[in-house]
Coordinates of C-alpha atoms and ligand atoms in Angstrom, one line a residue:
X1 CA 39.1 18.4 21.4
X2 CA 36.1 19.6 21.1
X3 CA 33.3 18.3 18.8
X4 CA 32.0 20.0 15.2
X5 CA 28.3 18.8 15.4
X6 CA 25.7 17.8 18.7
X7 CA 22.7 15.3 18.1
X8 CA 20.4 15.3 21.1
X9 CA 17.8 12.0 21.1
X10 CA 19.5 8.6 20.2
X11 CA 16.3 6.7 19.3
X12 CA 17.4 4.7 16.5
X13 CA 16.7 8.0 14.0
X14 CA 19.2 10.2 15.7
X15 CA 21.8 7.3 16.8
X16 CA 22.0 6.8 12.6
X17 CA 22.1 10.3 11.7
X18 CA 24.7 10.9 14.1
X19 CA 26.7 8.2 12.9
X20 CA 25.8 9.4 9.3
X21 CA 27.9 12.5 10.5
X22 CA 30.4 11.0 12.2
X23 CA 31.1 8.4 9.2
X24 CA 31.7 11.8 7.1
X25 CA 34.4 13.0 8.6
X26 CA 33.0 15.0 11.6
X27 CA 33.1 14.7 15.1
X28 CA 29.6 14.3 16.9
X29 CA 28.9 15.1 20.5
X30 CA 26.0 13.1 21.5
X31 CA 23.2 13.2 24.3
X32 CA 20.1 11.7 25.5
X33 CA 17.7 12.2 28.2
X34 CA 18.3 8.5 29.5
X35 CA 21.8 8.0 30.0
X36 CA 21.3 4.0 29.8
X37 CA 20.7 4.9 26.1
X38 CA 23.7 6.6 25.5
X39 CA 25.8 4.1 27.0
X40 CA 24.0 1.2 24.8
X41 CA 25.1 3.4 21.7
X42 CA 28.1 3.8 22.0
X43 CA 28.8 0.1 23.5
X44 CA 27.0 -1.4 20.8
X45 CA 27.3 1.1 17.8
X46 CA 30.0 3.2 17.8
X47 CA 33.4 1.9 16.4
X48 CA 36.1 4.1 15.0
X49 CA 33.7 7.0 14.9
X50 CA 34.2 10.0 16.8
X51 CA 31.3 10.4 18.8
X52 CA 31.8 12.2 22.3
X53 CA 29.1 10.7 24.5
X54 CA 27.7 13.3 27.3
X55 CA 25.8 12.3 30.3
X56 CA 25.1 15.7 31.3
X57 CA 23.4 18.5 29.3
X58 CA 25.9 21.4 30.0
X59 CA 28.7 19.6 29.2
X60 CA 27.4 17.7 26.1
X61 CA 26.9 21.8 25.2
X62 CA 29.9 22.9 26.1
X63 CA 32.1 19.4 24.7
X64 CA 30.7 21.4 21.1
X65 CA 32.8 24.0 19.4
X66 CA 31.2 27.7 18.3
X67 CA 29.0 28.3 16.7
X68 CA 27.5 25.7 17.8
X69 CA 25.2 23.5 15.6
X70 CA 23.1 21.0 17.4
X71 CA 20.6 18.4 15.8
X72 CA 17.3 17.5 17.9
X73 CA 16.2 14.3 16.9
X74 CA 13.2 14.3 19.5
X75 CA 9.7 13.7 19.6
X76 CA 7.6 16.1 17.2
X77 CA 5.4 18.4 19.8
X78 CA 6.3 19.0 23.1
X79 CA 9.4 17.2 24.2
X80 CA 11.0 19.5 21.1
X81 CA 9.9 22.5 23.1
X82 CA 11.3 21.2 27.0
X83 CA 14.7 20.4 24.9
X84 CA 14.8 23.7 23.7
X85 CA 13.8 25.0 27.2
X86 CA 16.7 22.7 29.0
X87 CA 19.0 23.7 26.5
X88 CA 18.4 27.5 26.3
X89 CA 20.6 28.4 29.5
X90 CA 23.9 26.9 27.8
X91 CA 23.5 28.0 24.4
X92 CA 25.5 31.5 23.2
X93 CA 24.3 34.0 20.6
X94 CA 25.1 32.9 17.0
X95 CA 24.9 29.2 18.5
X96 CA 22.2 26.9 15.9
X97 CA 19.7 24.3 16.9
X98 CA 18.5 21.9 13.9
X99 CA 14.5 20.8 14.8
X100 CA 15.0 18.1 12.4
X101 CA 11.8 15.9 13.6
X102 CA 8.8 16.1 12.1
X103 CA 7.4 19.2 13.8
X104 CA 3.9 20.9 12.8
X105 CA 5.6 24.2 10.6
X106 CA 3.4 26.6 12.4
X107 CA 5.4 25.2 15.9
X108 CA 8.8 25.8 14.2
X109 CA 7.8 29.8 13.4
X110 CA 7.1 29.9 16.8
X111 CA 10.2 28.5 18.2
X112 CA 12.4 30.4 15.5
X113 CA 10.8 33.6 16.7
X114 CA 11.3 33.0 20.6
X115 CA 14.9 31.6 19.6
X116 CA 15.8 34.5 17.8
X117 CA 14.6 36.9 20.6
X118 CA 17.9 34.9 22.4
X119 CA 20.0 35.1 19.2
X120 CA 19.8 31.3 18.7
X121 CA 19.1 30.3 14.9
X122 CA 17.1 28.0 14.7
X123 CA 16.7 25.4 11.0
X124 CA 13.3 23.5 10.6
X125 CA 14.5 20.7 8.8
X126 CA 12.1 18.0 7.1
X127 CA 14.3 14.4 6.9
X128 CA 12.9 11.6 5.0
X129 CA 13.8 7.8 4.3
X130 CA 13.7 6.6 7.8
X131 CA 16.4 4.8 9.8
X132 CA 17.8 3.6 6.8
X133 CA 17.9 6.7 4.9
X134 CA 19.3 8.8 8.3
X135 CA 22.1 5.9 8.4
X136 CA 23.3 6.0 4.6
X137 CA 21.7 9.3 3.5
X138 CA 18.2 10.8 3.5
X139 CA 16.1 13.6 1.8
X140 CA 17.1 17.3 4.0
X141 CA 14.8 19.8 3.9
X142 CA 16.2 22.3 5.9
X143 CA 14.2 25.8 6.4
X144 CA 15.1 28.8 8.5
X145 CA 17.7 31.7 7.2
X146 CA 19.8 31.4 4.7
X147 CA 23.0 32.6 7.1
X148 CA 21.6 29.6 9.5
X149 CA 21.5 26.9 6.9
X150 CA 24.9 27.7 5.3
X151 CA 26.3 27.1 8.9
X152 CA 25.5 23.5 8.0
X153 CA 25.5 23.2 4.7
X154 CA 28.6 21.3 4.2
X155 CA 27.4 18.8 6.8
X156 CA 24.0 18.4 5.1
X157 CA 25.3 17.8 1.5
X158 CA 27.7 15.3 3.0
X159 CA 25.1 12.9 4.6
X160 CA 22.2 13.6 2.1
X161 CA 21.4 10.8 -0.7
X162 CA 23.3 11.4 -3.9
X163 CA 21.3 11.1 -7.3
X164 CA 22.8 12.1 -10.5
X165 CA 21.1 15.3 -10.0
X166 CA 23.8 15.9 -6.8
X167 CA 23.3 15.5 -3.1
X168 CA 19.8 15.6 -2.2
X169 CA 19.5 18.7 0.2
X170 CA 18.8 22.1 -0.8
X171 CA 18.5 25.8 1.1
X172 CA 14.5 25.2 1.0
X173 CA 13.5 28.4 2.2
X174 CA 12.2 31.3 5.0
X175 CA 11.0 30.1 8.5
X176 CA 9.0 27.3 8.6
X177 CA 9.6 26.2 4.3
X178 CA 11.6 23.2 5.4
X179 CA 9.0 21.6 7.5
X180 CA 6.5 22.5 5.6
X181 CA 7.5 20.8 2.6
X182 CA 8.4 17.4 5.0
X183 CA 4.6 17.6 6.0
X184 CA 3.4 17.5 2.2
X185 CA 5.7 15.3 1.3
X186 CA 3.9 12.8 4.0
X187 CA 1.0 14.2 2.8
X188 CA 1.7 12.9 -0.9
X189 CA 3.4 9.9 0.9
X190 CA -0.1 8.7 2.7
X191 CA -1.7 9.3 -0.9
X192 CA 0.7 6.8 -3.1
X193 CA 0.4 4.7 -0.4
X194 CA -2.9 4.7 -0.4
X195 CA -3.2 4.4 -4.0
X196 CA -1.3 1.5 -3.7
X197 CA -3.3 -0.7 -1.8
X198 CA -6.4 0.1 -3.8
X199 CA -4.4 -2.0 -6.0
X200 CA -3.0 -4.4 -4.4
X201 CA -6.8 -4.8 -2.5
X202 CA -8.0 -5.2 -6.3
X203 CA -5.4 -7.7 -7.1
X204 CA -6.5 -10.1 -4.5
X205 CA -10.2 -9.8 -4.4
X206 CA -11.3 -9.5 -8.1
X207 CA -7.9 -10.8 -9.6
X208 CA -8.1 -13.7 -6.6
X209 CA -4.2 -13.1 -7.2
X210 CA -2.2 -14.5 -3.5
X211 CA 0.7 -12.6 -2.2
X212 CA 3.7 -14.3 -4.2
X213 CA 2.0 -13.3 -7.8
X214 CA 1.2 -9.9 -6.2
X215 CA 4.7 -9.5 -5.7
X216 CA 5.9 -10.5 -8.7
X217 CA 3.7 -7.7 -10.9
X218 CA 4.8 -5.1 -8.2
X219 CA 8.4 -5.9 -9.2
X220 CA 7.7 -5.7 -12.8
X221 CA 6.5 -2.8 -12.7
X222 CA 9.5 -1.3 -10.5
X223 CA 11.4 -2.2 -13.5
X224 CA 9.7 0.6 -15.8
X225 CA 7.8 4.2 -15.2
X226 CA 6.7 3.4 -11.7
X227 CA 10.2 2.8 -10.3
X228 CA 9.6 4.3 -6.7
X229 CA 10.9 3.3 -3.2
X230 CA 6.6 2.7 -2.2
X231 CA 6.0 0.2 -4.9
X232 CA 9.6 -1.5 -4.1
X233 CA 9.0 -2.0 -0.5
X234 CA 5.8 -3.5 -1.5
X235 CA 6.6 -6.1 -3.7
X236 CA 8.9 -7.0 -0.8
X237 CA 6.3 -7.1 1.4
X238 CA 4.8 -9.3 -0.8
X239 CA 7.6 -11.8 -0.2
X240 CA 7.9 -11.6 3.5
X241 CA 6.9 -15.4 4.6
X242 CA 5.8 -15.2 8.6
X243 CA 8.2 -17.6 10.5
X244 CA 5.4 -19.1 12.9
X245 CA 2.5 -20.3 10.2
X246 CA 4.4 -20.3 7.3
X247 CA 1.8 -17.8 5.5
X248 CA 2.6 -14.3 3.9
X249 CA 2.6 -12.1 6.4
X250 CA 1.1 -9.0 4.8
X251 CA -1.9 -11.4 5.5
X252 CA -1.4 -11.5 9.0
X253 CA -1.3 -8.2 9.7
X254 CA -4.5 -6.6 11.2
X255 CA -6.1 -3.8 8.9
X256 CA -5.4 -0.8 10.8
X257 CA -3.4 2.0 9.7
X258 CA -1.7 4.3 12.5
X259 CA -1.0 7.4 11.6
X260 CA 1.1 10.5 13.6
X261 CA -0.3 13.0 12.1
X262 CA 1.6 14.9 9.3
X263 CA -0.9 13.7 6.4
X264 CA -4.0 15.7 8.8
X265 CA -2.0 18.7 9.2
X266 CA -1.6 18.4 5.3
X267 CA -5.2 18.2 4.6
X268 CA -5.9 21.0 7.5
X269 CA -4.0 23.3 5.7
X270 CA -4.7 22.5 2.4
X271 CA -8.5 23.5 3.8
X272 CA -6.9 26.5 5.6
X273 CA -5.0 27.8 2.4
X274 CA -8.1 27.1 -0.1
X275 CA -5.8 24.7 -2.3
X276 CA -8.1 21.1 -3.5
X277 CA -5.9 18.5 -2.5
X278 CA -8.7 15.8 -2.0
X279 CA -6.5 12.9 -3.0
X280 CA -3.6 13.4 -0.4
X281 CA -7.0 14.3 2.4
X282 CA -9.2 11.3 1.3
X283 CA -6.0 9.2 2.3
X284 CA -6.0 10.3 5.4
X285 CA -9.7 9.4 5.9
X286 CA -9.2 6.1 4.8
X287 CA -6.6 5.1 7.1
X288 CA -9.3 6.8 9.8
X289 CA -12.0 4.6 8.4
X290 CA -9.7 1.5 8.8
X291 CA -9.7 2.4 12.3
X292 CA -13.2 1.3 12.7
X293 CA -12.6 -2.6 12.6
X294 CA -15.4 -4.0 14.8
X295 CA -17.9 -1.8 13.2
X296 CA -16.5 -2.5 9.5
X297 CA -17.4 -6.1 10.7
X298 CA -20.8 -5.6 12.0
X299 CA -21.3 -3.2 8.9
X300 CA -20.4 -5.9 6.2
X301 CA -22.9 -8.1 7.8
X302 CA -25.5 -5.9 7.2
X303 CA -24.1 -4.9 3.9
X304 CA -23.9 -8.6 2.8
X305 CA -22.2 -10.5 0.0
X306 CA -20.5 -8.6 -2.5
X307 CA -20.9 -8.7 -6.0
X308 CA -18.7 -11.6 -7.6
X309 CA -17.0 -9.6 -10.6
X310 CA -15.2 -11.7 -13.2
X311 CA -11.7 -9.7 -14.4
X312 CA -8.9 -11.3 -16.0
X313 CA -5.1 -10.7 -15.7
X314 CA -5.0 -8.0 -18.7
X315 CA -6.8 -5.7 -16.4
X316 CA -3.4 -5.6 -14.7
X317 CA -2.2 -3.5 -17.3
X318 CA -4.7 -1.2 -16.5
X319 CA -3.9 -1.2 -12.8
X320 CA -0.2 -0.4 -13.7
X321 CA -1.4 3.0 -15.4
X322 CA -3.8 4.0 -12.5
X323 CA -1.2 3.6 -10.3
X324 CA 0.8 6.1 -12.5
X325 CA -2.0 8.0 -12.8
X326 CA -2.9 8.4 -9.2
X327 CA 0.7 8.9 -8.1
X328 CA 0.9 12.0 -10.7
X329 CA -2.2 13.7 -9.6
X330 CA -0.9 13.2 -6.2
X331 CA 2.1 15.0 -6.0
X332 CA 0.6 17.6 -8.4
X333 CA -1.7 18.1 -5.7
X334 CA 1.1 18.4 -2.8
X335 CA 3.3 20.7 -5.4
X336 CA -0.1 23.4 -6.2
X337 CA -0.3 23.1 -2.1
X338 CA 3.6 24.5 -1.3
X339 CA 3.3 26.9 -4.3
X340 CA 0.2 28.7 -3.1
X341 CA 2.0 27.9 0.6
X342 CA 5.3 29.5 -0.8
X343 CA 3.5 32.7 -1.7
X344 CA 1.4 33.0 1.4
X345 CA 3.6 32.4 4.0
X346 CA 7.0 34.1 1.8
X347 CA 8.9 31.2 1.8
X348 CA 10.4 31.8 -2.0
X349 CA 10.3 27.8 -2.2
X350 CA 11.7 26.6 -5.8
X351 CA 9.6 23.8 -7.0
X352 CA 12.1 22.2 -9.1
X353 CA 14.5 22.0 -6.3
X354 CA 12.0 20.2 -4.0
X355 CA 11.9 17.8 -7.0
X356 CA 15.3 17.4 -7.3
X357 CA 15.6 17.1 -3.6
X358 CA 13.2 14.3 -3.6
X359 CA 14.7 12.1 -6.1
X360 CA 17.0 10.4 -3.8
X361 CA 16.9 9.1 0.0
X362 CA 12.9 9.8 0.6
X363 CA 10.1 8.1 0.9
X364 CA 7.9 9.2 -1.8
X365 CA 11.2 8.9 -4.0
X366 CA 10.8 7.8 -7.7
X367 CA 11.1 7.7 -11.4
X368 CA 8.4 9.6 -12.4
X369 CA 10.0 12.8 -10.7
X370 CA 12.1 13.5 -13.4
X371 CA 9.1 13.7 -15.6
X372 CA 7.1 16.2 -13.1
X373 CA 10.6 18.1 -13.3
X374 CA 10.4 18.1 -17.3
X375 CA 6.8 19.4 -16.9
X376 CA 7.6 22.3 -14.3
X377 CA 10.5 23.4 -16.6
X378 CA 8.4 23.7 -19.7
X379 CA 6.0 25.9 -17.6
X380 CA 8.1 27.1 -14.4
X381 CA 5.1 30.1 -14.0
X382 CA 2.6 27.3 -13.9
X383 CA 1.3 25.9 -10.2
X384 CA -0.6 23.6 -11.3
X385 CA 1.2 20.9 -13.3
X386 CA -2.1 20.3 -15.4
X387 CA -1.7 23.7 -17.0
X388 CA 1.1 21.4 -19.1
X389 CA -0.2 20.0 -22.4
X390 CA 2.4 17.3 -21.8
X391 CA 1.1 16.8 -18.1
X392 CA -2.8 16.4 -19.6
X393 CA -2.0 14.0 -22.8
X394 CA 0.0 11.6 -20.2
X395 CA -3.1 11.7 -17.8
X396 CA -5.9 11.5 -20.9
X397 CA -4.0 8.0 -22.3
X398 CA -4.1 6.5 -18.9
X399 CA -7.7 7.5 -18.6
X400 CA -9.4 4.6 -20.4
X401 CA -7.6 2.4 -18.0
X402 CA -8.4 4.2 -15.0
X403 CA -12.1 4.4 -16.0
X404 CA -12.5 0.6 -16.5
X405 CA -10.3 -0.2 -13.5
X406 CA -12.9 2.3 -11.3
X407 CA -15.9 0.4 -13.2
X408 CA -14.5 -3.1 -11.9
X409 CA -14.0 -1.5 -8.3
X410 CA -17.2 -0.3 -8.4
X411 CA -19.0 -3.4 -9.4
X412 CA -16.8 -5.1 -7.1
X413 CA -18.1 -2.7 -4.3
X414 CA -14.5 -2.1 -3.2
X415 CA -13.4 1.0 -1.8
X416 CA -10.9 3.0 -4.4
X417 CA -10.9 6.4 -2.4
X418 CA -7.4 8.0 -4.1
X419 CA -8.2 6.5 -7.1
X420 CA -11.9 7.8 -7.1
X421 CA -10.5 11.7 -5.9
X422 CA -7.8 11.9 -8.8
X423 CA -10.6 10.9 -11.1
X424 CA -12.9 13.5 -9.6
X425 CA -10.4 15.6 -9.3
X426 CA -9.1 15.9 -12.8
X427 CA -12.7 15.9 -14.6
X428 CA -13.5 18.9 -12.4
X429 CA -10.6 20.7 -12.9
X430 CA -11.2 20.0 -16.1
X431 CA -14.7 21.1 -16.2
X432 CA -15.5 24.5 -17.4
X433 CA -19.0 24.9 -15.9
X434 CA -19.5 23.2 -12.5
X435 CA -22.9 22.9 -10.7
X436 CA -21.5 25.5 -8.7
X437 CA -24.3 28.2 -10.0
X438 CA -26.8 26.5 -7.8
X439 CA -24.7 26.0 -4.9
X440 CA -25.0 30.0 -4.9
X441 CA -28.5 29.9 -6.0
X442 CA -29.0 28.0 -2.9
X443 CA -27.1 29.7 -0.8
X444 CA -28.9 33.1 -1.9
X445 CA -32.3 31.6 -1.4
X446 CA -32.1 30.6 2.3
X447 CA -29.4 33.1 3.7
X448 CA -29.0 35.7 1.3
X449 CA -25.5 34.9 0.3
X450 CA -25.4 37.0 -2.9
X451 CA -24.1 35.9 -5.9
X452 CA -22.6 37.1 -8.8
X453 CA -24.1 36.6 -12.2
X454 CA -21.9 35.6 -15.8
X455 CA -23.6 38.3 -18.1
X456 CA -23.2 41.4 -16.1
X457 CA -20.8 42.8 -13.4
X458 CA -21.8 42.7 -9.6
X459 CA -22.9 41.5 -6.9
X460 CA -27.0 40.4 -6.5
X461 CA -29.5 39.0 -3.9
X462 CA -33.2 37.8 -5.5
X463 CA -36.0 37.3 -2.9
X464 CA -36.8 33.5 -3.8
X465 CA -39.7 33.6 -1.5
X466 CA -41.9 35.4 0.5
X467 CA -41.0 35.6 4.1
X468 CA -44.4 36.7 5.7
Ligands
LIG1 C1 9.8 9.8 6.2 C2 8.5 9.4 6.8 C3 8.5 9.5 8.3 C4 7.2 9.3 8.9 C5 6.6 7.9 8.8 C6 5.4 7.6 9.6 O1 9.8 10.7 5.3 O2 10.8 9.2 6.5 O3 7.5 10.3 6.3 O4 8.9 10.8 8.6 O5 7.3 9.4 10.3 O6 6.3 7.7 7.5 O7 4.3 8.5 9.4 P1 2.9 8.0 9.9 O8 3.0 7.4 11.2 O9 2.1 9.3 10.0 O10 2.4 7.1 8.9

């Protein structure tokens, strides 16, 4: 019997979303470089599934039935291209690999094109919620053709999260659209992250709130508009006594965040495309500025005490609707980015199924989605969700809020980068004349950049000074 589905790479990511599969119904042939791996899996793991373990590549190809449809669930970069490489000899026309790491999109064109040349289809497919989510359903964001996707498609809509909205995978689009829309997705994800610890940092340093209580308010408000996956695993963070010292140990963890790269591609991009999405980029930065321990020490030093700034606890509800606030403008941001991305690059990506898509099995899942659904309805034309009069009144009455909590920050000399961005953000979008007019002015006087002028048509040059 041969099997309907292959996963090559059983780190824990593709061990669970092959038994995802196989716990569907399906039959998974399975492979990994190390065959000590493969044997742990299926001692360990595999029960009444039918998973068809393969020790050798060919026949782990061949043990699969055609067309064949294989998952890699390698490394993003290169070890994705030496699979494909190893692979490429077995594989038949028609036959369909699945990239479903988290590869950089421009990668995945490449690879379609070369595959294609071979008549291998190829599906760059973004998965979120990690091993949990590949285990009992994540976010797919498959992208390719749409000939290739519906190959898999009752596969995908079998393992993906369910919401009320329906299974949480959707045809995403052309070529690269599915990983793509992964990478902004971690690009929004490093922002609300982000955001939150701003919070949280505020919480303990002005508040002088300790873990426990920071818990609590975090679970509070996942009771009501900031329902989210982020803000849940956060107040359970909270909780998370260390066995050893008896301390929480969120405080026991060294302040350095890794990162692997999809939030910089995000922000190299966005910079590449001409789309502002300083929020998601100025996360990025701040995990690179966390890097900097030893110098952050020697730098406080220098700096010296910090102002003591008295807040009470009501300032918490003001901290509740920055949070809100932040998380909006961030995945506004990430959404203006894959519309202007959707044009550019012809992926036809629909918006309001990347929404839907996202409310279940992802990360950066949460309430508020349905709202930035409502929004995009009202104004489906629209690609930024600002443009909506309901979008601006629900960002102008957190506003007061997120003014005094930035005022207290400030005082407090604590970093609030996200925060600081949306707010910057907002009043310049917002802003009908910028300084811009001297930017050119400038630019005119010591290069001769032109510029163009608001009460006549054209393009003009001054000599601001005399050169000899
Ligand atoms: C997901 C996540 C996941 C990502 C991690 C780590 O959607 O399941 O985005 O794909 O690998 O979040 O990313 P960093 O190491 O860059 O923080």
């Amino acid at each position: 019997m041969k099997a309907q589905i292959g996963v090559v790479g059983l780190a824990v990511m593709g061990q669970n979303l092959a038994l995802n599969i196989a716990r569907n119904g399906y039959s998974v042939a399975v492979y990994n470089r190390t065959a000590e791996r493969t044997k742990k899996f299926v001692e360990e793991r595999v029960k009444a599934e039918k998973i068809l373990p393969s020790y050798d590549l060919q026949h782990f190809v061949q043990s699969i039935e055609r067309p064949r449809k294989i998952i890699l669930m390698v490394k993003a970069g290169t070890p994705v291209d030496e699979m494909i490489e190893e692979l490429l000899p077995f594989l038949e026309r028609g036959d369909l690999l699945i990239d479903a790491g988290n590869s950089h999109y421009a990668d995945t064109n490449r690879r379609l094109d070369k595959l294609s040349e071979h008549g291998i289809l190829y599906l760059g497919t973004g998965v979120s919620g990690g091993e949990y989510g590949a285990l009992h359903g994540p976010s797919i964001m498959p992208g390719g053709t749409l000939q290739a996707y519906k190959l898999v498609e009752d596969v995908f809509l079998k393992i993906a999260a369910k919401t009320e909205d329906g299974p949480c995978c959707t045809y995403v689009g052309n070529r690269s659209a599915g990983h793509f829309v992964k990478m902004v997705h971690n690009g929004i994800e490093y922002a609300i992250m982000q955001a939150i610890s701003e919070i949280y940092d505020l919480m303990r340093k002005v508040l002088k709130m300790n873990s426990e209580e920071i818990g609590q308010v975090f679970e509070r408000w996942n009771n009501g508009e900031l329902s989210s996956f982020l803000v849940e695993i956060t107040y359970k963070i909270m909780r998370r006594i260390d066995e050893e010292t008896n301390k929480p140990l969120v405080e026991l963890i060294l302040d350095k965040a890794e990162q692997k790269g999809t939030g910089k591609w995000t922000a190299q991009t966005a910079l590449d495309l001409g789309v502002p999405t300083p929020s998601l980029s100025t996360a990025v930065f701040a995990r690179t500025i966390s890097h900097f321990k030893e110098q952050r020490e020697q730098l406080s030093k220098i700096f010296g005490e910090k102002h003591k700034v008295n807040a009470d606890k009501s300032l918490l509800q003001d901290l509740e609707k920055s949070l809100l606030f932040a998380v909006f403008l961030s995945f506004s941001q990430g959404l203006w980015l894959i519309s202007e991305a959707s044009v550019a690059y012809n992926y036809n990506i629909d918006l309001l199924e990347v929404l839907r898509i996202w409310k279940g099995g992802c990360i950066i899942r949460a309430k508020l989605l349905d709202f930035l659904r409502r929004i995009l309805k009202e104004n489906p034309q629209n690609v930024n969700l600002l443009a909506s009069e309901t979008a601006m009144n629900f960002l102008k009455e957190k506003l007061p809020s997120v003014l005094k909590v930035s005022s207290v920050a400030r005082e407090a000399s604590l970093p609030m980068p996200v925060l600081s961005s949306c707010i910057d953000y907002l009043f310049s979008l917002t802003e009908e004349n910028l300084p811009a007019n001297l930017i050119q002015a400038q630019r005119d006087f010591f290069g001769a950049h032109t510029f163009e002028r608001i009460d006549k048509e054209g393009t003009f040059h001054v000599e601001w000074q005399e050169l000899e």
